[in-house]
Coordinates of C-alpha atoms in Angstrom, one line a residue:
X1 CA 0.0 0.0 0.0
X2 CA 1.5 3.4 -1.0
X3 CA 2.1 5.9 1.8
X4 CA 0.3 8.7 0.0
X5 CA -2.8 6.6 -0.4
X6 CA -2.9 5.8 3.3
X7 CA -2.6 9.5 4.2
X8 CA -5.2 10.6 1.6
X9 CA -7.7 7.9 2.7
X10 CA -7.3 8.8 6.4
X11 CA -7.6 12.5 5.6
X12 CA -10.9 11.9 3.8
X13 CA -12.2 9.7 6.7
X14 CA -11.3 12.4 9.2
X15 CA -13.2 15.0 7.1
X16 CA -16.3 12.8 6.9
X17 CA -16.2 12.0 10.6
X18 CA -15.8 15.6 11.6
X19 CA -18.7 16.6 9.4
X20 CA -20.9 14.0 11.0
X21 CA -19.9 15.2 14.5
X22 CA -20.5 18.8 13.7
X23 CA -23.9 17.9 12.1
X24 CA -25.0 16.0 15.2
X25 CA -24.0 19.0 17.3
X26 CA -26.2 21.4 15.3
X27 CA -29.1 20.6 17.6
X28 CA -27.2 22.1 20.5
X29 CA -25.3 25.0 19.0
X30 CA -27.3 26.0 15.9
X31 CA -31.0 25.0 16.2
X32 CA -30.8 24.7 20.0
X33 CA -33.3 21.8 20.0
X34 CA -31.3 19.8 22.4
X35 CA -29.0 20.3 25.4
X36 CA -25.3 20.2 24.7
X37 CA -24.7 18.3 27.9
X38 CA -27.2 15.6 26.8
X39 CA -25.6 15.4 23.3
X40 CA -22.1 14.8 24.7
X41 CA -23.4 12.2 27.1
X42 CA -23.9 9.7 24.2
X43 CA -21.3 6.9 24.0
X44 CA -21.5 7.2 20.2
X45 CA -20.2 10.8 20.4
X46 CA -17.4 9.8 22.7
X47 CA -16.3 6.9 20.6
X48 CA -16.4 9.0 17.4
X49 CA -14.2 11.7 19.0
X50 CA -11.7 9.1 20.2
X51 CA -11.7 7.6 16.7
X52 CA -11.0 11.0 15.2
X53 CA -8.1 11.6 17.6
X54 CA -6.7 8.1 16.9
X55 CA -6.9 8.7 13.1
X56 CA -5.4 12.1 13.3
X57 CA -2.4 10.9 15.3
X58 CA -1.9 7.8 13.1
X59 CA -2.1 10.1 10.0
X60 CA 0.6 12.3 11.4
X61 CA 2.9 9.4 12.2
X62 CA 2.4 7.9 8.7
X63 CA 2.9 11.2 7.0
X64 CA 6.2 11.7 8.9
X65 CA 7.2 8.1 7.9
X66 CA 7.7 7.3 11.6
X67 CA 6.9 4.0 13.1
X68 CA 3.7 3.9 15.1
X69 CA 4.4 3.6 18.9
X70 CA 2.8 0.9 20.9
X71 CA 0.6 3.3 22.8
X72 CA -0.9 4.6 19.6
X73 CA -1.8 1.1 18.4
X74 CA -3.5 0.5 21.7
X75 CA -5.4 3.8 21.4
X76 CA -6.5 2.9 17.9
X77 CA -7.6 -0.6 19.1
X78 CA -9.7 0.9 21.9
X79 CA -11.2 3.6 19.6
X80 CA -12.0 0.9 17.0
X81 CA -13.6 -1.3 19.7
X82 CA -15.8 1.5 21.0
X83 CA -16.9 2.6 17.5
X84 CA -17.8 -1.0 16.5
X85 CA -19.7 -1.6 19.8
X86 CA -21.6 1.7 19.4
X87 CA -22.6 0.8 15.9
X88 CA -23.6 -2.7 16.9
X89 CA -25.7 -1.7 19.8
X90 CA -27.4 1.0 17.8
X91 CA -28.1 -1.5 15.0
X92 CA -29.7 -3.9 17.4
X93 CA -31.9 -1.2 18.9
X94 CA -32.8 0.0 15.4
X95 CA -33.8 -3.5 14.3
X96 CA -35.9 -4.1 17.4
X97 CA -37.3 -0.5 17.8
X98 CA -40.9 -1.7 17.7
X99 CA -40.3 -4.3 20.4
X100 CA -38.9 -1.6 22.7
X101 CA -41.7 0.9 21.8
X102 CA -39.3 3.5 20.5
X103 CA -39.0 5.5 17.2
X104 CA -35.5 6.1 16.0
X105 CA -34.9 8.9 13.6
X106 CA -31.6 8.3 11.7
X107 CA -30.3 11.3 9.8
X108 CA -27.3 10.9 7.5
X109 CA -24.9 12.1 10.1
X110 CA -26.1 9.5 12.5
X111 CA -25.8 6.8 9.8
X112 CA -22.2 7.9 9.2
X113 CA -21.3 7.7 13.0
X114 CA -23.1 4.4 13.6
X115 CA -22.5 2.4 10.4
X116 CA -19.9 4.0 8.1
X117 CA -17.3 5.0 10.7
X118 CA -17.2 1.5 12.4
X119 CA -16.7 -0.2 9.0
X120 CA -13.9 2.2 8.1
X121 CA -12.4 1.9 11.6
X122 CA -12.1 -1.9 11.2
X123 CA -10.7 -1.6 7.6
X124 CA -8.1 1.0 8.7
X125 CA -7.0 -1.1 11.7
X126 CA -6.6 -4.2 9.5
X127 CA -5.2 -2.7 6.3
X128 CA -3.3 0.4 7.2
X129 CA 0.4 -0.2 8.0
X130 CA 2.2 0.6 11.2
X131 CA 0.3 -1.2 13.9
X132 CA 2.3 -2.8 16.7
X133 CA 1.7 -6.1 18.5
X134 CA -0.4 -5.6 21.6
X135 CA -0.4 -7.6 24.8
X136 CA -3.5 -9.6 25.7
X137 CA -3.7 -7.7 29.0
X138 CA -4.7 -4.6 27.0
X139 CA -8.1 -6.2 26.4
X140 CA -9.0 -5.4 30.0
X141 CA -7.8 -1.8 29.6
X142 CA -10.6 -1.3 27.0
X143 CA -13.2 -1.7 29.8
X144 CA -11.9 1.3 31.9
X145 CA -13.4 4.1 29.9
X146 CA -16.9 2.4 29.4
X147 CA -17.0 1.7 33.1
X148 CA -16.3 5.4 34.0
X149 CA -18.8 6.5 31.4
X150 CA -21.5 4.2 32.8
X151 CA -20.9 5.5 36.3
X152 CA -21.1 9.1 35.1
X153 CA -24.3 8.3 33.1
X154 CA -26.1 6.6 35.9
X155 CA -25.2 9.3 38.5
X156 CA -26.1 12.2 36.1
X157 CA -29.2 10.4 35.0
X158 CA -30.5 10.1 38.5
X159 CA -29.7 13.8 39.1
X160 CA -31.3 15.2 35.9
X161 CA -33.9 12.5 35.1
X162 CA -32.5 11.8 31.6
X163 CA -30.5 8.9 30.2
X164 CA -28.9 8.7 26.7
X165 CA -30.1 5.1 26.3
X166 CA -33.3 3.6 27.5
X167 CA -31.7 0.4 28.8
X168 CA -29.8 2.5 31.4
X169 CA -33.0 4.1 32.8
X170 CA -34.1 2.0 35.8
X171 CA -37.6 3.4 35.5
X172 CA -38.0 2.0 31.9
X173 CA -36.4 -1.4 32.3
X174 CA -37.6 -2.4 35.7
X175 CA -34.9 -1.4 38.1
X176 CA -31.1 -1.4 38.5
X177 CA -30.9 -5.2 38.3
X178 CA -32.2 -5.0 34.7
X179 CA -29.8 -2.1 34.0
X180 CA -27.0 -4.3 35.3
X181 CA -28.0 -7.1 33.0
X182 CA -27.9 -4.8 30.0
X183 CA -24.6 -3.4 31.1
X184 CA -23.2 -6.9 31.5
X185 CA -24.2 -7.8 27.9
X186 CA -22.5 -4.7 26.5
X187 CA -19.4 -5.4 28.6
X188 CA -19.2 -8.9 27.1
X189 CA -19.5 -7.3 23.7
X190 CA -16.7 -4.8 24.4
X191 CA -14.4 -7.6 25.6
X192 CA -15.2 -9.7 22.5
X193 CA -14.5 -6.9 20.1
X194 CA -11.4 -5.9 22.0
X195 CA -10.1 -9.5 21.9
X196 CA -10.5 -9.5 18.1
X197 CA -8.7 -6.1 17.8
X198 CA -5.7 -7.4 19.9
X199 CA -5.7 -10.7 17.9
X200 CA -5.6 -8.6 14.7
X201 CA -2.3 -7.1 15.8
X202 CA -0.8 -10.5 15.5
X203 CA -1.6 -10.7 11.8
X204 CA 1.1 -9.8 9.2
X205 CA 1.3 -6.1 8.7
X206 CA 0.6 -4.5 5.3
X207 CA 3.9 -3.3 3.8
X208 CA 4.2 0.4 2.9
X209 CA 5.4 1.2 -0.6
X210 CA 6.7 4.3 -2.2
X211 CA 7.4 4.9 -5.9
X212 CA 10.9 3.7 -5.3
X213 CA 9.9 0.4 -3.7
X214 CA 9.1 -0.9 -0.2
X215 CA 9.4 1.7 2.5
X216 CA 10.4 1.0 6.1
X217 CA 9.0 3.4 8.6
X218 CA 11.6 5.1 10.8
X219 CA 11.7 3.9 14.4
X220 CA 12.6 6.3 17.2
X221 CA 14.9 4.9 19.9
X222 CA 15.2 6.5 23.3

């Protein structure tokens, strides 16, 4: 894969992701039809922002022809995991909307964040060069942010009477035991996707090519 192609594709993906995030934020900052604090409580928004940061850093390293550090591969793996989980959960909710008694409006920006971005994130993680081999223990690290987000969401929800997802609202699902069951299911999904991401780092990396042949990225030594 040529270096210029990797940078160009990532730049396009960044532009599309940023457009989708800005479009979703219109309700808070343009039309003022929603609270900004509510908008930025959605896990989808957090995962998309993390994905944008991961892609931006990866693009900078690739453009500089520098080897990707291990921490960045770990960051990319986590961002990819969260983006895929967000899209999967939303897809399940969308497919079973009638059973849950909810109506989901899915504008183009939401489709990009929930469906297009996860597919691209997986493709980038598998096909783009530079990823490093991750330890299996990093799988558990991927649960830290979702756990902190869940605590924040439950505490804030109890204070303001609003939850970003119905399955986190004890009043709608029949108490905190039911909330815990849903949370356990999502946690298992996060661990499963994170396992696949770490396993993917053990696959052969895609070589980077320049017009003059195969290119080895520079490694920085301390």
